[in-house]
Amino acid sequence: MTRRRPVWTVLLATSVAAGSLSAVGVVMQMLVLMPKIPTISEGLGWSGTRNAVVTSPISAMIIVAAVGTGLLVRRVDARILLGTGSALTVLGYGIGTHLHHNAAQIVEMGLIAGLGTGMVVAVVPIMIIEVVTPEEQALANGVQTLGQGVAQIVVSQLAFVVMAQHGKILKGTQFYLDTGFTNGLWLVVGCCALGALLVLLIPRTKRLDETEVGQAA
């Protein structure tokens, strides 16, 4: 199944795009929750409650974008939606590399990236359905989940390595300076951009309304 070009290109592009977005939580959670300690740590020092309140509009944007993508996918090529969603995450987190120092900036970055995230998350399983037979849909979704998990792990570990280059260890705890957070976001931007570029490898396939959906999809 994975030897067929429509299948492996979709698996590759969706795994990198969605896996990178799953890994961005590593950078963002460290940024907002780590304390602010002069010369040691330059996190925002928020509580878990404040983090949840401030980022709630971003979560709402992801849901709205996912629902909207589900409605659009019967009219718009899924490749366009995946590429557009990935491009929006590049824009959002690209802005965040410079503007991530207060709640307003976090929300601004997150709303743009959240729009793209919702699009990517919604379109991934649809693209799998479009390139395999009904009998293969469960297997193909499993393979995509595995690939996405691998991408998430790799990008997450790279993010820790990148951030640690501009951080300090105090009493056994790793802290990060602002440059570390900035570089971590740049890593995410680069990985999301790679996901957007990989969409160009995907050949044209059947649209969702031309596809037979299996029970296990």
PDB file of C-alpha atoms in Angstrom:
ATOM      1  CA  MET A   1       0.000   0.000   0.000  1.00  0.00           C
ATOM      2  CA  THR A   2       2.728   2.476   0.951  1.00  0.00           C
ATOM      3  CA  ARG A   3       4.534   1.897  -2.339  1.00  0.00           C
ATOM      4  CA  ARG A   4       1.818   3.784  -4.190  1.00  0.00           C
ATOM      5  CA  ARG A   5       2.777   7.420  -4.709  1.00  0.00           C
ATOM      6  CA  PRO A   6      -0.548   8.966  -3.626  1.00  0.00           C
ATOM      7  CA  VAL A   7      -0.366   6.997  -0.373  1.00  0.00           C
ATOM      8  CA  TRP A   8       3.240   7.580   0.690  1.00  0.00           C
ATOM      9  CA  THR A   9       3.205  11.262  -0.244  1.00  0.00           C
ATOM     10  CA  VAL A  10       0.038  11.859   1.799  1.00  0.00           C
ATOM     11  CA  LEU A  11       1.464   9.900   4.723  1.00  0.00           C
ATOM     12  CA  LEU A  12       4.716  11.870   4.586  1.00  0.00           C
ATOM     13  CA  ALA A  13       3.166  15.327   4.251  1.00  0.00           C
ATOM     14  CA  THR A  14       0.477  14.809   6.887  1.00  0.00           C
ATOM     15  CA  SER A  15       2.883  13.190   9.354  1.00  0.00           C
ATOM     16  CA  VAL A  16       5.349  16.075   9.166  1.00  0.00           C
ATOM     17  CA  ALA A  17       2.686  18.795   9.183  1.00  0.00           C
ATOM     18  CA  ALA A  18       0.576  17.385  12.024  1.00  0.00           C
ATOM     19  CA  GLY A  19       3.537  16.002  13.992  1.00  0.00           C
ATOM     20  CA  SER A  20       5.248  19.391  14.024  1.00  0.00           C
ATOM     21  CA  LEU A  21       2.098  21.032  15.378  1.00  0.00           C
ATOM     22  CA  SER A  22       1.828  18.426  18.111  1.00  0.00           C
ATOM     23  CA  ALA A  23       5.415  19.166  19.131  1.00  0.00           C
ATOM     24  CA  VAL A  24       4.952  22.935  19.364  1.00  0.00           C
ATOM     25  CA  GLY A  25       3.341  22.403  22.761  1.00  0.00           C
ATOM     26  CA  VAL A  26       6.812  21.652  24.136  1.00  0.00           C
ATOM     27  CA  VAL A  27       8.009  25.152  23.333  1.00  0.00           C
ATOM     28  CA  MET A  28       4.800  26.970  24.251  1.00  0.00           C
ATOM     29  CA  GLN A  29       4.286  25.234  27.602  1.00  0.00           C
ATOM     30  CA  MET A  30       7.880  25.895  28.638  1.00  0.00           C
ATOM     31  CA  LEU A  31       7.527  29.518  27.537  1.00  0.00           C
ATOM     32  CA  VAL A  32       4.367  30.324  29.481  1.00  0.00           C
ATOM     33  CA  LEU A  33       4.906  28.185  32.599  1.00  0.00           C
ATOM     34  CA  MET A  34       8.621  28.537  33.340  1.00  0.00           C
ATOM     35  CA  PRO A  35       9.359  31.277  35.905  1.00  0.00           C
ATOM     36  CA  LYS A  36      11.078  34.566  35.209  1.00  0.00           C
ATOM     37  CA  ILE A  37      14.458  34.594  36.992  1.00  0.00           C
ATOM     38  CA  PRO A  38      16.971  37.284  35.959  1.00  0.00           C
ATOM     39  CA  THR A  39      19.848  35.835  33.862  1.00  0.00           C
ATOM     40  CA  ILE A  40      18.515  32.302  34.489  1.00  0.00           C
ATOM     41  CA  SER A  41      14.997  31.887  33.092  1.00  0.00           C
ATOM     42  CA  GLU A  42      12.888  34.117  30.863  1.00  0.00           C
ATOM     43  CA  GLY A  43       9.571  32.308  30.837  1.00  0.00           C
ATOM     44  CA  LEU A  44       6.326  34.175  31.418  1.00  0.00           C
ATOM     45  CA  GLY A  45       5.730  32.495  34.765  1.00  0.00           C
ATOM     46  CA  TRP A  46       1.988  31.949  34.343  1.00  0.00           C
ATOM     47  CA  SER A  47      -0.035  29.576  36.454  1.00  0.00           C
ATOM     48  CA  GLY A  48      -1.778  26.665  34.807  1.00  0.00           C
ATOM     49  CA  THR A  49      -5.107  28.404  35.320  1.00  0.00           C
ATOM     50  CA  ARG A  50      -3.997  31.633  33.667  1.00  0.00           C
ATOM     51  CA  ASN A  51      -2.530  29.680  30.780  1.00  0.00           C
ATOM     52  CA  ALA A  52      -5.861  27.903  30.256  1.00  0.00           C
ATOM     53  CA  VAL A  53      -7.837  31.153  30.383  1.00  0.00           C
ATOM     54  CA  VAL A  54      -5.550  33.123  28.054  1.00  0.00           C
ATOM     55  CA  THR A  55      -5.280  30.355  25.462  1.00  0.00           C
ATOM     56  CA  SER A  56      -8.986  29.398  25.476  1.00  0.00           C
ATOM     57  CA  PRO A  57      -9.721  31.606  22.411  1.00  0.00           C
ATOM     58  CA  ILE A  58      -7.002  29.719  20.564  1.00  0.00           C
ATOM     59  CA  SER A  59      -8.668  26.391  21.381  1.00  0.00           C
ATOM     60  CA  ALA A  60     -11.969  27.792  20.164  1.00  0.00           C
ATOM     61  CA  MET A  61     -10.314  28.889  16.910  1.00  0.00           C
ATOM     62  CA  ILE A  62      -8.968  25.383  16.335  1.00  0.00           C
ATOM     63  CA  ILE A  63     -12.473  23.927  16.713  1.00  0.00           C
ATOM     64  CA  VAL A  64     -14.050  26.527  14.409  1.00  0.00           C
ATOM     65  CA  ALA A  65     -11.347  25.996  11.779  1.00  0.00           C
ATOM     66  CA  ALA A  66     -11.735  22.213  11.945  1.00  0.00           C
ATOM     67  CA  VAL A  67     -15.496  22.429  11.443  1.00  0.00           C
ATOM     68  CA  GLY A  68     -15.080  24.916   8.607  1.00  0.00           C
ATOM     69  CA  THR A  69     -12.530  22.677   6.923  1.00  0.00           C
ATOM     70  CA  GLY A  70     -14.931  19.753   7.117  1.00  0.00           C
ATOM     71  CA  LEU A  71     -17.509  21.820   5.269  1.00  0.00           C
ATOM     72  CA  LEU A  72     -15.034  23.090   2.659  1.00  0.00           C
ATOM     73  CA  VAL A  73     -13.351  19.821   1.812  1.00  0.00           C
ATOM     74  CA  ARG A  74     -16.130  18.692  -0.556  1.00  0.00           C
ATOM     75  CA  ARG A  75     -15.584  21.830  -2.618  1.00  0.00           C
ATOM     76  CA  VAL A  76     -11.860  22.497  -2.251  1.00  0.00           C
ATOM     77  CA  ASP A  77      -8.943  20.177  -3.004  1.00  0.00           C
ATOM     78  CA  ALA A  78      -7.702  18.706   0.281  1.00  0.00           C
ATOM     79  CA  ARG A  79      -4.116  19.412  -0.765  1.00  0.00           C
ATOM     80  CA  ILE A  80      -4.909  23.121  -0.874  1.00  0.00           C
ATOM     81  CA  LEU A  81      -6.433  22.965   2.596  1.00  0.00           C
ATOM     82  CA  LEU A  82      -3.420  21.123   4.032  1.00  0.00           C
ATOM     83  CA  GLY A  83      -0.992  23.539   2.388  1.00  0.00           C
ATOM     84  CA  THR A  84      -2.985  26.577   3.492  1.00  0.00           C
ATOM     85  CA  GLY A  85      -3.281  25.317   7.043  1.00  0.00           C
ATOM     86  CA  SER A  86       0.442  24.631   7.255  1.00  0.00           C
ATOM     87  CA  ALA A  87       1.212  28.055   5.785  1.00  0.00           C
ATOM     88  CA  LEU A  88      -0.968  29.724   8.432  1.00  0.00           C
ATOM     89  CA  THR A  89       0.920  27.924  11.197  1.00  0.00           C
ATOM     90  CA  VAL A  90       4.182  29.148   9.662  1.00  0.00           C
ATOM     91  CA  LEU A  91       2.815  32.700   9.694  1.00  0.00           C
ATOM     92  CA  GLY A  92       1.463  32.466  13.239  1.00  0.00           C
ATOM     93  CA  TYR A  93       4.536  30.952  14.844  1.00  0.00           C
ATOM     94  CA  GLY A  94       6.764  33.114  12.657  1.00  0.00           C
ATOM     95  CA  ILE A  95       5.138  36.161  14.236  1.00  0.00           C
ATOM     96  CA  GLY A  96       5.586  34.479  17.601  1.00  0.00           C
ATOM     97  CA  THR A  97       9.348  34.239  17.190  1.00  0.00           C
ATOM     98  CA  HIS A  98       9.429  38.003  17.813  1.00  0.00           C
ATOM     99  CA  LEU A  99       6.197  38.601  19.730  1.00  0.00           C
ATOM    100  CA  HIS A 100       5.740  36.189  22.632  1.00  0.00           C
ATOM    101  CA  HIS A 101       6.286  38.320  25.733  1.00  0.00           C
ATOM    102  CA  ASN A 102       2.748  38.963  27.021  1.00  0.00           C
ATOM    103  CA  ALA A 103      -0.795  37.611  26.871  1.00  0.00           C
ATOM    104  CA  ALA A 104      -1.889  39.773  23.931  1.00  0.00           C
ATOM    105  CA  GLN A 105       1.033  38.588  21.814  1.00  0.00           C
ATOM    106  CA  ILE A 106       0.454  34.942  22.716  1.00  0.00           C
ATOM    107  CA  VAL A 107      -3.195  35.235  21.685  1.00  0.00           C
ATOM    108  CA  GLU A 108      -2.305  37.035  18.442  1.00  0.00           C
ATOM    109  CA  MET A 109       0.154  34.326  17.510  1.00  0.00           C
ATOM    110  CA  GLY A 110      -2.161  31.567  18.629  1.00  0.00           C
ATOM    111  CA  LEU A 111      -5.250  32.704  16.749  1.00  0.00           C
ATOM    112  CA  ILE A 112      -3.391  32.641  13.430  1.00  0.00           C
ATOM    113  CA  ALA A 113      -1.610  29.383  14.176  1.00  0.00           C
ATOM    114  CA  GLY A 114      -4.813  27.946  15.674  1.00  0.00           C
ATOM    115  CA  LEU A 115      -6.669  28.594  12.429  1.00  0.00           C
ATOM    116  CA  GLY A 116      -4.005  26.658  10.554  1.00  0.00           C
ATOM    117  CA  THR A 117      -3.868  23.915  13.168  1.00  0.00           C
ATOM    118  CA  GLY A 118      -7.603  23.306  12.947  1.00  0.00           C
ATOM    119  CA  MET A 119      -7.368  23.017   9.174  1.00  0.00           C
ATOM    120  CA  VAL A 120      -4.490  20.545   9.316  1.00  0.00           C
ATOM    121  CA  VAL A 121      -6.030  18.372  12.030  1.00  0.00           C
ATOM    122  CA  ALA A 122      -9.357  18.165  10.207  1.00  0.00           C
ATOM    123  CA  VAL A 123      -8.001  17.416   6.743  1.00  0.00           C
ATOM    124  CA  VAL A 124      -5.475  14.688   7.671  1.00  0.00           C
ATOM    125  CA  PRO A 125      -7.923  11.748   8.023  1.00  0.00           C
ATOM    126  CA  ILE A 126      -9.860  12.958   4.983  1.00  0.00           C
ATOM    127  CA  MET A 127      -6.730  12.838   2.824  1.00  0.00           C
ATOM    128  CA  ILE A 128      -6.081   9.274   3.974  1.00  0.00           C
ATOM    129  CA  ILE A 129      -9.608   8.260   2.981  1.00  0.00           C
ATOM    130  CA  GLU A 130      -9.131   9.810  -0.458  1.00  0.00           C
ATOM    131  CA  VAL A 131      -6.022   7.791  -1.398  1.00  0.00           C
ATOM    132  CA  VAL A 132      -6.812   4.245  -0.215  1.00  0.00           C
ATOM    133  CA  THR A 133      -9.570   1.706  -0.668  1.00  0.00           C
ATOM    134  CA  PRO A 134     -12.276   1.260   1.999  1.00  0.00           C
ATOM    135  CA  GLU A 135     -10.583  -1.976   3.101  1.00  0.00           C
ATOM    136  CA  GLU A 136      -7.273  -0.143   3.621  1.00  0.00           C
ATOM    137  CA  GLN A 137      -8.587   2.876   5.498  1.00  0.00           C
ATOM    138  CA  ALA A 138      -8.126   1.530   9.026  1.00  0.00           C
ATOM    139  CA  LEU A 139      -4.590   0.341   8.256  1.00  0.00           C
ATOM    140  CA  ALA A 140      -3.654   3.589   6.500  1.00  0.00           C
ATOM    141  CA  ASN A 141      -4.933   5.703   9.399  1.00  0.00           C
ATOM    142  CA  GLY A 142      -2.861   3.575  11.761  1.00  0.00           C
ATOM    143  CA  VAL A 143       0.249   4.107   9.658  1.00  0.00           C
ATOM    144  CA  GLN A 144      -0.406   7.852   9.545  1.00  0.00           C
ATOM    145  CA  THR A 145      -0.816   7.983  13.330  1.00  0.00           C
ATOM    146  CA  LEU A 146       2.481   6.144  13.722  1.00  0.00           C
ATOM    147  CA  GLY A 147       4.269   8.498  11.325  1.00  0.00           C
ATOM    148  CA  GLN A 148       2.792  11.545  13.022  1.00  0.00           C
ATOM    149  CA  GLY A 149       3.917  10.225  16.404  1.00  0.00           C
ATOM    150  CA  VAL A 150       7.463   9.716  15.162  1.00  0.00           C
ATOM    151  CA  ALA A 151       7.544  13.256  13.744  1.00  0.00           C
ATOM    152  CA  GLN A 152       6.210  14.646  17.013  1.00  0.00           C
ATOM    153  CA  ILE A 153       8.865  12.848  19.065  1.00  0.00           C
ATOM    154  CA  VAL A 154      11.715  13.929  16.775  1.00  0.00           C
ATOM    155  CA  VAL A 155      10.654  17.580  16.643  1.00  0.00           C
ATOM    156  CA  SER A 156      10.015  17.655  20.406  1.00  0.00           C
ATOM    157  CA  GLN A 157      13.463  16.330  21.196  1.00  0.00           C
ATOM    158  CA  LEU A 158      15.066  18.749  18.751  1.00  0.00           C
ATOM    159  CA  ALA A 159      13.149  21.591  20.417  1.00  0.00           C
ATOM    160  CA  PHE A 160      14.605  20.704  23.823  1.00  0.00           C
ATOM    161  CA  VAL A 161      18.103  20.549  22.338  1.00  0.00           C
ATOM    162  CA  VAL A 162      17.711  23.886  20.544  1.00  0.00           C
ATOM    163  CA  MET A 163      16.281  25.671  23.596  1.00  0.00           C
ATOM    164  CA  ALA A 164      18.966  24.264  25.888  1.00  0.00           C
ATOM    165  CA  GLN A 165      21.670  25.968  23.826  1.00  0.00           C
ATOM    166  CA  HIS A 166      20.487  29.224  25.396  1.00  0.00           C
ATOM    167  CA  GLY A 167      19.586  28.117  28.873  1.00  0.00           C
ATOM    168  CA  LYS A 168      21.064  27.379  32.260  1.00  0.00           C
ATOM    169  CA  ILE A 169      20.819  24.594  34.797  1.00  0.00           C
ATOM    170  CA  LEU A 170      20.056  25.637  38.368  1.00  0.00           C
ATOM    171  CA  LYS A 171      20.008  22.996  41.112  1.00  0.00           C
ATOM    172  CA  GLY A 172      19.445  20.260  38.548  1.00  0.00           C
ATOM    173  CA  THR A 173      16.621  22.005  36.685  1.00  0.00           C
ATOM    174  CA  GLN A 174      16.998  23.193  33.088  1.00  0.00           C
ATOM    175  CA  PHE A 175      15.825  26.758  32.508  1.00  0.00           C
ATOM    176  CA  TYR A 176      15.655  28.635  29.201  1.00  0.00           C
ATOM    177  CA  LEU A 177      16.440  32.180  28.143  1.00  0.00           C
ATOM    178  CA  ASP A 178      14.358  34.132  25.648  1.00  0.00           C
ATOM    179  CA  THR A 179      16.715  33.296  22.778  1.00  0.00           C
ATOM    180  CA  GLY A 180      16.120  29.620  23.485  1.00  0.00           C
ATOM    181  CA  PHE A 181      12.351  30.041  23.195  1.00  0.00           C
ATOM    182  CA  THR A 182      12.803  32.089  20.018  1.00  0.00           C
ATOM    183  CA  ASN A 183      14.973  29.429  18.425  1.00  0.00           C
ATOM    184  CA  GLY A 184      12.534  26.718  19.510  1.00  0.00           C
ATOM    185  CA  LEU A 185       9.744  28.550  17.712  1.00  0.00           C
ATOM    186  CA  TRP A 186      11.941  28.949  14.633  1.00  0.00           C
ATOM    187  CA  LEU A 187      12.442  25.174  14.648  1.00  0.00           C
ATOM    188  CA  VAL A 188       8.676  24.681  14.649  1.00  0.00           C
ATOM    189  CA  VAL A 189       8.283  27.235  11.853  1.00  0.00           C
ATOM    190  CA  GLY A 190      10.820  25.364   9.749  1.00  0.00           C
ATOM    191  CA  CYS A 191       9.152  21.994  10.303  1.00  0.00           C
ATOM    192  CA  CYS A 192       5.698  23.402   9.506  1.00  0.00           C
ATOM    193  CA  ALA A 193       7.129  24.976   6.348  1.00  0.00           C
ATOM    194  CA  LEU A 194       8.560  21.584   5.370  1.00  0.00           C
ATOM    195  CA  GLY A 195       5.104  20.059   5.823  1.00  0.00           C
ATOM    196  CA  ALA A 196       3.642  22.724   3.526  1.00  0.00           C
ATOM    197  CA  LEU A 197       6.280  22.061   0.863  1.00  0.00           C
ATOM    198  CA  LEU A 198       5.738  18.299   0.984  1.00  0.00           C
ATOM    199  CA  VAL A 199       2.153  18.891  -0.166  1.00  0.00           C
ATOM    200  CA  LEU A 200       3.616  19.636  -3.598  1.00  0.00           C
ATOM    201  CA  LEU A 201       4.607  15.958  -3.904  1.00  0.00           C
ATOM    202  CA  ILE A 202       1.029  14.726  -3.591  1.00  0.00           C
ATOM    203  CA  PRO A 203      -0.580  13.924  -6.963  1.00  0.00           C
ATOM    204  CA  ARG A 204      -4.191  14.743  -7.672  1.00  0.00           C
ATOM    205  CA  THR A 205      -6.514  12.063  -6.311  1.00  0.00           C
ATOM    206  CA  LYS A 206     -10.240  11.431  -5.986  1.00  0.00           C
ATOM    207  CA  ARG A 207     -12.218  14.064  -4.102  1.00  0.00           C
ATOM    208  CA  LEU A 208     -14.020  13.136  -0.911  1.00  0.00           C
ATOM    209  CA  ASP A 209     -17.425  13.109  -2.612  1.00  0.00           C
ATOM    210  CA  GLU A 210     -16.033  10.599  -5.121  1.00  0.00           C
ATOM    211  CA  THR A 211     -14.688   8.292  -2.434  1.00  0.00           C
ATOM    212  CA  GLU A 212     -16.282   5.275  -0.810  1.00  0.00           C
ATOM    213  CA  VAL A 213     -15.813   5.440   2.956  1.00  0.00           C
ATOM    214  CA  GLY A 214     -15.235   2.213   4.857  1.00  0.00           C
ATOM    215  CA  GLN A 215     -16.766   1.418   8.224  1.00  0.00           C
ATOM    216  CA  ALA A 216     -13.405   1.480   9.980  1.00  0.00           C
ATOM    217  CA  ALA A 217     -12.376   4.905   8.671  1.00  0.00           C
TER     218      ALA A 217
END
